[in-house]
PDB file of C-alpha atoms in Angstrom:
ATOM      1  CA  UNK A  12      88.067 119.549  75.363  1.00  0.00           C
ATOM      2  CA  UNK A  13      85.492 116.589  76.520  1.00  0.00           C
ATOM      3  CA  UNK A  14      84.916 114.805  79.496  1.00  0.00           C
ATOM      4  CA  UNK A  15      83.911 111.149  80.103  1.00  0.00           C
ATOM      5  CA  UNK A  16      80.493 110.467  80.914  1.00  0.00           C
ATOM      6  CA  UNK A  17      80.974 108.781  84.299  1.00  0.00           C
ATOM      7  CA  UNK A  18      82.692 112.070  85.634  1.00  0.00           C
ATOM      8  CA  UNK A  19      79.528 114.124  84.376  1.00  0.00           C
ATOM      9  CA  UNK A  20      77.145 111.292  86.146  1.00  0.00           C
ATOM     10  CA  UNK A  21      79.449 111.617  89.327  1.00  0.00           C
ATOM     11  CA  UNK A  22      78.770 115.357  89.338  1.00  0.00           C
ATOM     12  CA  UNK A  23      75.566 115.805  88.589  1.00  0.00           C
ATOM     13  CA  UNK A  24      73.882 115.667  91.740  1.00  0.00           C
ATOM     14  CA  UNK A  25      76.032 118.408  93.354  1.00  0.00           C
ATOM     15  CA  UNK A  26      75.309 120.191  89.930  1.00  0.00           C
ATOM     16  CA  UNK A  27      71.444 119.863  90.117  1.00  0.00           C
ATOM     17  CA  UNK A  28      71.930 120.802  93.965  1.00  0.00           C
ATOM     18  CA  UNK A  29      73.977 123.882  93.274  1.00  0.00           C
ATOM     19  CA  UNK A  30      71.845 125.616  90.480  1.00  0.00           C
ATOM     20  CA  UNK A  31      70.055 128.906  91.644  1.00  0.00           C
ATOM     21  CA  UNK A  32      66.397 128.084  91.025  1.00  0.00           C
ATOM     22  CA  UNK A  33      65.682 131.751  90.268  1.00  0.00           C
ATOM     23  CA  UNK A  34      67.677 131.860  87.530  1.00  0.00           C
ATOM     24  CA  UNK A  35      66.458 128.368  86.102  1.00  0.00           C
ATOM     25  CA  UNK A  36      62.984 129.911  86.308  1.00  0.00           C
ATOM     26  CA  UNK A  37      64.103 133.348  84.604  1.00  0.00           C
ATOM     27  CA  UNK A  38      65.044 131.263  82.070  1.00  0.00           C
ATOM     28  CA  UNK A  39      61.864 129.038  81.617  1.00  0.00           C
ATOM     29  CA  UNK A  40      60.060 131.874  82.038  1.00  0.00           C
ATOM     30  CA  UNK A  41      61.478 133.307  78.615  1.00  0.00           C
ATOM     31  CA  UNK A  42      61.068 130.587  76.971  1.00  0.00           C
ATOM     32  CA  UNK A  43      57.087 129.820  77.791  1.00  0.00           C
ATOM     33  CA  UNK A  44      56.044 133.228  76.279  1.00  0.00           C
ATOM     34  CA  UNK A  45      57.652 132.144  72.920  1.00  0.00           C
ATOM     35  CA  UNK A  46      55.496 129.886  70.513  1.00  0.00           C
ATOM     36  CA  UNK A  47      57.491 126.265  69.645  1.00  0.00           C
ATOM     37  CA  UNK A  48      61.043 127.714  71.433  1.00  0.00           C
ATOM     38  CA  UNK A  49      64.342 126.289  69.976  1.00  0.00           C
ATOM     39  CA  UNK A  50      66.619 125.743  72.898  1.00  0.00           C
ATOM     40  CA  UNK A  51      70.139 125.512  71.870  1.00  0.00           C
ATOM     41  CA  UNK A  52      72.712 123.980  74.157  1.00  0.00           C
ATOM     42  CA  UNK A  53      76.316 124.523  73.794  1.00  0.00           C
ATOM     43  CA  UNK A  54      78.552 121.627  75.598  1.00  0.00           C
ATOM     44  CA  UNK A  55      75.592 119.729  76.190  1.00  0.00           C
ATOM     45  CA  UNK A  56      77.872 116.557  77.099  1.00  0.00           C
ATOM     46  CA  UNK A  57      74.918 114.095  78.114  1.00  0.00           C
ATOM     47  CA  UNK A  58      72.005 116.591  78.385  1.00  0.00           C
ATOM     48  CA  UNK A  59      72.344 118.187  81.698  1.00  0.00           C
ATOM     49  CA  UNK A  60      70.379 121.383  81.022  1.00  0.00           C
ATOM     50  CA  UNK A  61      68.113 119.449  79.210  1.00  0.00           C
ATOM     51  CA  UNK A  62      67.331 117.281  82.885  1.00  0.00           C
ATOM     52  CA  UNK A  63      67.613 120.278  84.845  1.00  0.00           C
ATOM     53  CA  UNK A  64      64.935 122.884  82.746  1.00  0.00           C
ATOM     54  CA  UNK A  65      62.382 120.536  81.481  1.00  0.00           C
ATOM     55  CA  UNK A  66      59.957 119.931  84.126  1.00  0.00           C
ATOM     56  CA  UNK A  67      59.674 123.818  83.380  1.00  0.00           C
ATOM     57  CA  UNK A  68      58.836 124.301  79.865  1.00  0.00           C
ATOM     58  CA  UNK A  69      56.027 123.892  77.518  1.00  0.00           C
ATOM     59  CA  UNK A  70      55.547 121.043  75.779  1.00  0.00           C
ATOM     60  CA  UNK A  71      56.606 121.863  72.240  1.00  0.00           C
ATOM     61  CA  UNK A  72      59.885 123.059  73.354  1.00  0.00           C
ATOM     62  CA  UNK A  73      62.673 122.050  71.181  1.00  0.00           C
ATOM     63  CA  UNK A  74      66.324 121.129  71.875  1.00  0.00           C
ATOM     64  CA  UNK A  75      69.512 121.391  69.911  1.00  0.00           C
ATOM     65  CA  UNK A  76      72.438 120.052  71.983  1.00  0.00           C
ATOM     66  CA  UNK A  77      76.038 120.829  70.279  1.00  0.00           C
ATOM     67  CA  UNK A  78      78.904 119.433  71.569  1.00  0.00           C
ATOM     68  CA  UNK A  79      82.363 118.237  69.885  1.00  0.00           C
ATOM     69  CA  UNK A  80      81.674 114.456  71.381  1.00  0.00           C
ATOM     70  CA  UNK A  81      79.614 112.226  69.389  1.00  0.00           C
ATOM     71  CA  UNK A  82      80.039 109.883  72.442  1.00  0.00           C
ATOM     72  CA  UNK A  83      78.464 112.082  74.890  1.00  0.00           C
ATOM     73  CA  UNK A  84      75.860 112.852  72.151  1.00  0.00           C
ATOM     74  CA  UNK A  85      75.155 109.460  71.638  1.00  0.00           C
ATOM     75  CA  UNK A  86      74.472 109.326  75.049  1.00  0.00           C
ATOM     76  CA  UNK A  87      72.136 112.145  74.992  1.00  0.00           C
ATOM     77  CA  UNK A  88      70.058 110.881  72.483  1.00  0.00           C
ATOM     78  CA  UNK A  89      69.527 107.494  74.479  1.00  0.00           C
ATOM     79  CA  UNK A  90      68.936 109.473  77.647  1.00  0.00           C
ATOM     80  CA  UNK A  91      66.182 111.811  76.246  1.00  0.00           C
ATOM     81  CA  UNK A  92      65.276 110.527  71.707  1.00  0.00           C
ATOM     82  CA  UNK A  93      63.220 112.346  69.699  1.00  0.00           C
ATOM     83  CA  UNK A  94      63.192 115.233  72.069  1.00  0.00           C
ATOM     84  CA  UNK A  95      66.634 116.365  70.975  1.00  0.00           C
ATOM     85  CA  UNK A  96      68.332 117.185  68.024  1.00  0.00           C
ATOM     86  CA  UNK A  97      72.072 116.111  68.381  1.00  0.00           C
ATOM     87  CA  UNK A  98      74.584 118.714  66.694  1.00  0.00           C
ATOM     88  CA  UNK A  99      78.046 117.422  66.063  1.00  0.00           C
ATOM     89  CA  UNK A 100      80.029 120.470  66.151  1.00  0.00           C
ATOM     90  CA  UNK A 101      83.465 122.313  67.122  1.00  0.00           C
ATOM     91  CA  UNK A 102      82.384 125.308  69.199  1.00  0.00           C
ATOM     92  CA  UNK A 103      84.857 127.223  68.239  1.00  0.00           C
ATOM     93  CA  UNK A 104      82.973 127.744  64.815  1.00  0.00           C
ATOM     94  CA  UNK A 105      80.180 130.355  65.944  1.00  0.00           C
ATOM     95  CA  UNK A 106      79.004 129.709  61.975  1.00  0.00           C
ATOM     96  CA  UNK A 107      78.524 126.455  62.081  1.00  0.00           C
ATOM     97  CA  UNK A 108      74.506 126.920  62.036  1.00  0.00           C
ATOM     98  CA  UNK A 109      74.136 125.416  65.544  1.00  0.00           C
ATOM     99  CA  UNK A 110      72.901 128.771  66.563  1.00  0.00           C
ATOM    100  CA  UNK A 111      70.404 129.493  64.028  1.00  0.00           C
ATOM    101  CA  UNK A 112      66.767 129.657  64.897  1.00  0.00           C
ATOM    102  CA  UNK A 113      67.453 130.109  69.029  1.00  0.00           C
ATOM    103  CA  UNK A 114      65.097 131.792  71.042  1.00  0.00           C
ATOM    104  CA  UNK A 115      67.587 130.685  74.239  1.00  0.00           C
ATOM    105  CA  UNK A 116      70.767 129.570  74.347  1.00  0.00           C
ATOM    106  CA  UNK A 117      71.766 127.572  77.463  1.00  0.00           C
ATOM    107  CA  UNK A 118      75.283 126.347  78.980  1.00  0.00           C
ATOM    108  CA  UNK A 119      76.729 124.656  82.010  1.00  0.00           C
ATOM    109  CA  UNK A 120      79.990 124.836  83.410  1.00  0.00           C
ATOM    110  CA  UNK A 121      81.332 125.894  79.877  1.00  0.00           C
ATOM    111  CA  UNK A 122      81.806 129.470  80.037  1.00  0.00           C
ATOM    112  CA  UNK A 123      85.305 129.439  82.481  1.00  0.00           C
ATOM    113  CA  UNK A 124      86.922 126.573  79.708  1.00  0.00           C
ATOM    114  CA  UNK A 125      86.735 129.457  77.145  1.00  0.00           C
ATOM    115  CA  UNK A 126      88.295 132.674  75.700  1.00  0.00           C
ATOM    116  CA  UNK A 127      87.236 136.490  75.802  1.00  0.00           C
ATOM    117  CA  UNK A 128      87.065 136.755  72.504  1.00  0.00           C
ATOM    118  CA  UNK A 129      84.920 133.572  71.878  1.00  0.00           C
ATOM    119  CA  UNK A 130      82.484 134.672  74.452  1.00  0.00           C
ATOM    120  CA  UNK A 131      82.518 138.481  72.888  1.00  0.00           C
ATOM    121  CA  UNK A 132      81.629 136.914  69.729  1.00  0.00           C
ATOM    122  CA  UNK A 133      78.624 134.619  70.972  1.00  0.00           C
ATOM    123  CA  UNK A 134      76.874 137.854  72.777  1.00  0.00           C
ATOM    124  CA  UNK A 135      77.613 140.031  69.836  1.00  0.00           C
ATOM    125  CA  UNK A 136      75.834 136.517  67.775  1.00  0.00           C
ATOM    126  CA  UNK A 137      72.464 136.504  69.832  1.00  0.00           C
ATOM    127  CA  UNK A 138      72.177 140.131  70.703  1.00  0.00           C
ATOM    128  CA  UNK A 139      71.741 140.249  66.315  1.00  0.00           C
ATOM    129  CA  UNK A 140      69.433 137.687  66.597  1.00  0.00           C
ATOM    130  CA  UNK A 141      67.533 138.304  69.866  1.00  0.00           C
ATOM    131  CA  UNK A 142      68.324 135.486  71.255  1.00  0.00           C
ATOM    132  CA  UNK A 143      68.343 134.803  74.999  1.00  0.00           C
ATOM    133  CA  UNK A 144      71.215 133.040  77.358  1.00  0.00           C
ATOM    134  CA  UNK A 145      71.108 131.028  80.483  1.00  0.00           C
ATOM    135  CA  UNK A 146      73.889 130.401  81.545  1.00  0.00           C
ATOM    136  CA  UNK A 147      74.663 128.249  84.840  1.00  0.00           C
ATOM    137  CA  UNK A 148      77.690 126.891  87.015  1.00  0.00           C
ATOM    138  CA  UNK A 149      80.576 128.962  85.303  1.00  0.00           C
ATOM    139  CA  UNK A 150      83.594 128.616  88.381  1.00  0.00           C
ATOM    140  CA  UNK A 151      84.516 132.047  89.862  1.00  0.00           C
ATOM    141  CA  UNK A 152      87.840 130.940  91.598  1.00  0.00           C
ATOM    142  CA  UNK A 153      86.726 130.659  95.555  1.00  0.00           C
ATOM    143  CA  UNK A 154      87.416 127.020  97.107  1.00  0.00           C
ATOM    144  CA  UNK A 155      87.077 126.881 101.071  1.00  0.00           C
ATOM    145  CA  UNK A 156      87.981 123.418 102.562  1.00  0.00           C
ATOM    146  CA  UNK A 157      87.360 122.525 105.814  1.00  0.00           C
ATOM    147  CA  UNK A 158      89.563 121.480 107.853  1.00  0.00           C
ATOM    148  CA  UNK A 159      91.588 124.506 106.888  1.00  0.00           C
ATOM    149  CA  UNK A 160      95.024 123.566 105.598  1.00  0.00           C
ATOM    150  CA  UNK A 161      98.087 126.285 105.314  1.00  0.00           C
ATOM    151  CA  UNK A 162      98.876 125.220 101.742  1.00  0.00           C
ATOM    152  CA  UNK A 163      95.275 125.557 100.916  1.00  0.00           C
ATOM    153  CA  UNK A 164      95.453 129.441  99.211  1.00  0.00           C
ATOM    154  CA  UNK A 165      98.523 128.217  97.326  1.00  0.00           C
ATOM    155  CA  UNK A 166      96.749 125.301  95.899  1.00  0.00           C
ATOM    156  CA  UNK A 167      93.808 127.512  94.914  1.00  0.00           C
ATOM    157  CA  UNK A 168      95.785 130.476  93.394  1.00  0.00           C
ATOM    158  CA  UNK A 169      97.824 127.515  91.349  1.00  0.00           C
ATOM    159  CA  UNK A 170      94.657 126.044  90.484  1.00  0.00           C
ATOM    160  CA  UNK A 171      92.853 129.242  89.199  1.00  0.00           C
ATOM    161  CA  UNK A 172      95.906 129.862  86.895  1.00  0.00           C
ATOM    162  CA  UNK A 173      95.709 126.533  85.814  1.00  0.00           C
ATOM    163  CA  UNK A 174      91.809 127.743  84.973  1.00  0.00           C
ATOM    164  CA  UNK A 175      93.018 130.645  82.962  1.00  0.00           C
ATOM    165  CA  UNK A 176      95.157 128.458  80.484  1.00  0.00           C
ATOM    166  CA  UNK A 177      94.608 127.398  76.994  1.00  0.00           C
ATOM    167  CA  UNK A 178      91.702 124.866  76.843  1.00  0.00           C
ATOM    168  CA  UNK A 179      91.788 124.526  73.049  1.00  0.00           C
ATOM    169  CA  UNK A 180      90.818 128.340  71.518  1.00  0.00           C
ATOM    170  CA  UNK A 181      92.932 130.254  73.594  1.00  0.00           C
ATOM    171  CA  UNK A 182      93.581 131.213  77.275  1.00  0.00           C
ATOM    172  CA  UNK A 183      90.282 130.433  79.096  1.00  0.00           C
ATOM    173  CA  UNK A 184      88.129 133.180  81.165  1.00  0.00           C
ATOM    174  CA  UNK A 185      88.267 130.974  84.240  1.00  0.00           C
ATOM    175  CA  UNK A 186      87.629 132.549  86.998  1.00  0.00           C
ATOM    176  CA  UNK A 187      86.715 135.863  85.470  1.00  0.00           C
ATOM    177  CA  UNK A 188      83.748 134.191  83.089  1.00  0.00           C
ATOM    178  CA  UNK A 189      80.699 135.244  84.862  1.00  0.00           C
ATOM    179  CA  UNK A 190      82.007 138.479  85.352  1.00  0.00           C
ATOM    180  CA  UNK A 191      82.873 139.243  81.933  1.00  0.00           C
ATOM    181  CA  UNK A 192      79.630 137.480  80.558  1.00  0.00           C
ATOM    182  CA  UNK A 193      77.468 139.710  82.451  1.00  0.00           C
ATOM    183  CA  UNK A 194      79.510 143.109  80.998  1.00  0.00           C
ATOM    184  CA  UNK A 195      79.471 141.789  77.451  1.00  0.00           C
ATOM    185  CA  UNK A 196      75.872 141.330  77.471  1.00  0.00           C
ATOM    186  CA  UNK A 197      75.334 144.740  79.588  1.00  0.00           C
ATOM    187  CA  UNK A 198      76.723 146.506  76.143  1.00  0.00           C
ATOM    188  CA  UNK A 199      74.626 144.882  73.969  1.00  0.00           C
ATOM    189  CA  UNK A 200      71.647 145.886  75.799  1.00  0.00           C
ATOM    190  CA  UNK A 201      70.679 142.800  77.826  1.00  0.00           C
ATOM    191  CA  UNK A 202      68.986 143.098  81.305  1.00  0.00           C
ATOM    192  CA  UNK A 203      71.503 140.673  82.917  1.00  0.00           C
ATOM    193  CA  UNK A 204      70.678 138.597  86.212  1.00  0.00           C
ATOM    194  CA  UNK A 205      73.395 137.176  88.175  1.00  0.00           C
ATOM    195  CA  UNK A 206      73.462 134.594  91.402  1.00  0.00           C
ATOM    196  CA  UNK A 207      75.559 132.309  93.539  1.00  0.00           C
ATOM    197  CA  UNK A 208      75.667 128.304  92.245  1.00  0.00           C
ATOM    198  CA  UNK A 209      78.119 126.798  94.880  1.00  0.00           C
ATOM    199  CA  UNK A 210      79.060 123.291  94.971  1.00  0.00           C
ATOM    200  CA  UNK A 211      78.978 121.809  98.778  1.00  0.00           C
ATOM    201  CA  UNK A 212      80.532 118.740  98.961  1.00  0.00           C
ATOM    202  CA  UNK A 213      79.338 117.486 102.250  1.00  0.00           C
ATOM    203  CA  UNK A 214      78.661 113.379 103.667  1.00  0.00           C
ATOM    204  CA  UNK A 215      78.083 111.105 101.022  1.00  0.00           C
ATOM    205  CA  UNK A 216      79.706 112.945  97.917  1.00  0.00           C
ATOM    206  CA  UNK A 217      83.317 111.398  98.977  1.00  0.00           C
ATOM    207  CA  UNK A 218      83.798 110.026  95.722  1.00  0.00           C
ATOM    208  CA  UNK A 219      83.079 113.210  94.109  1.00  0.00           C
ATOM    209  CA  UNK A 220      85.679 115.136  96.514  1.00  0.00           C
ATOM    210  CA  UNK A 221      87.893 112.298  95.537  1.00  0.00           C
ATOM    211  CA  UNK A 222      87.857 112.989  92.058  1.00  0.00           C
ATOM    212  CA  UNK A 223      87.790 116.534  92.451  1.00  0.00           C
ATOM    213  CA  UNK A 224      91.143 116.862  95.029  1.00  0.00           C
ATOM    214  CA  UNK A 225      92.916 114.317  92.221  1.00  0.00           C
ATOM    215  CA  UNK A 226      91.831 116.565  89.443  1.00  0.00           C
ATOM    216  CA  UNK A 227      93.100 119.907  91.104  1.00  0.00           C
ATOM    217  CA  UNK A 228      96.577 118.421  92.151  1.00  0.00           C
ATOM    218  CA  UNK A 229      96.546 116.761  88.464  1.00  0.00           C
ATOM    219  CA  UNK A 230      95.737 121.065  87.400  1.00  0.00           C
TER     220      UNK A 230
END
């Protein structure tokens, strides 16, 4: 499971446009009352969340960005040096040591590409270790195009079983991520805050809807 760099690039505005702000500030919130943080990114690609939290934190926060693409890594580490530490890993291994030391653990748009009982493990991981999660842009099925099409609820139930399919560890949460993120972590104990990220692809993101219409008739 990777994705090319240029895709990432193409969506990162409506990314950086869609993130609830609250949340993002929760999150940095946590992190400033903790002395030299470790941040620890799973499918970091090119160092998204990395872009998107640090105007917010202190100074001597430090990054660990794991992903299974030394490509996209490499790319991280020109994009942002000594700041990071790249971490060369499958996520599927939860003890691989990528998740030692975390005071927060961070992902976007990885949570839907991945099974229950990976995510069950990963809360049941950092509510033993204390550790915090933000977590941002997980899908949660609803498309609405406009101009309205007939076929358009048939190409979005097709697509959100596509979601749900095997992405490498096992049939993905898709659509039901968020949802069943939020419960896991309610049983460990976490106080859990949820919002709305939608993506609005309006004038001047053709090329994303391009890519985006060719990848869900490709699904």
């Amino acid at each position: 499971m990777s994705f090319e760099p240029a895709w990432l690039d193409l969506r990162a505005p409506a990314d950086a446009a869609a993130r609830n702000n609250d949340l993002l500030l929760k999150a940095a919130s946590f992190v400033a009352r903790t002395s030299s943080p470790r941040i620890v990114d799973l499918g970091a690609g090119t160092g998204a969340t990395v872009r998107a939290m640090e105007a917010h934190l202190p100074e001597d926060a430090r990054w660990r960005l794991v992903d299974g693409d030394a490509g996209l890594l490499d790319v991280a580490v020109a994009r942002h040096g000594d700041r990071i530490e790249p971490w060369l890993s499958d996520l599927g291994n939860l003890d691989a040591g990528y998740l030692d030391g975390a005071d927060l653990v961070t992902a976007s748009a990885l949570f839907d590409l991945m099974p229950e009982r990976w995510v069950d493990a990963l809360v049941a991981r950092l509510a033993r270790s204390g550790a915090a999660l933000y977590a941002a842009l997980s899908y949660d099925g609803f498309l609405h195009w406009e101009p309205a099409d007939p076929r358009d609820e048939a190409v979005r139930t097709a697509f959100n079983a596509h979601q749900r399919s095997d992405k490498g560890l096992g049939p993905a949460l898709g659509p039901d991520a968020a949802r069943h993120l939020a419960g896991a972590l309610e049983l460990r104990g976490y106080t859990v805050s949820v919002a709305a990220s939608p993506w609005r692809l309006g004038a001047g993101m053709e090329e994303l809807q391009a890519e985006l219409v060719s990848g869900i008739e490709a699904a």
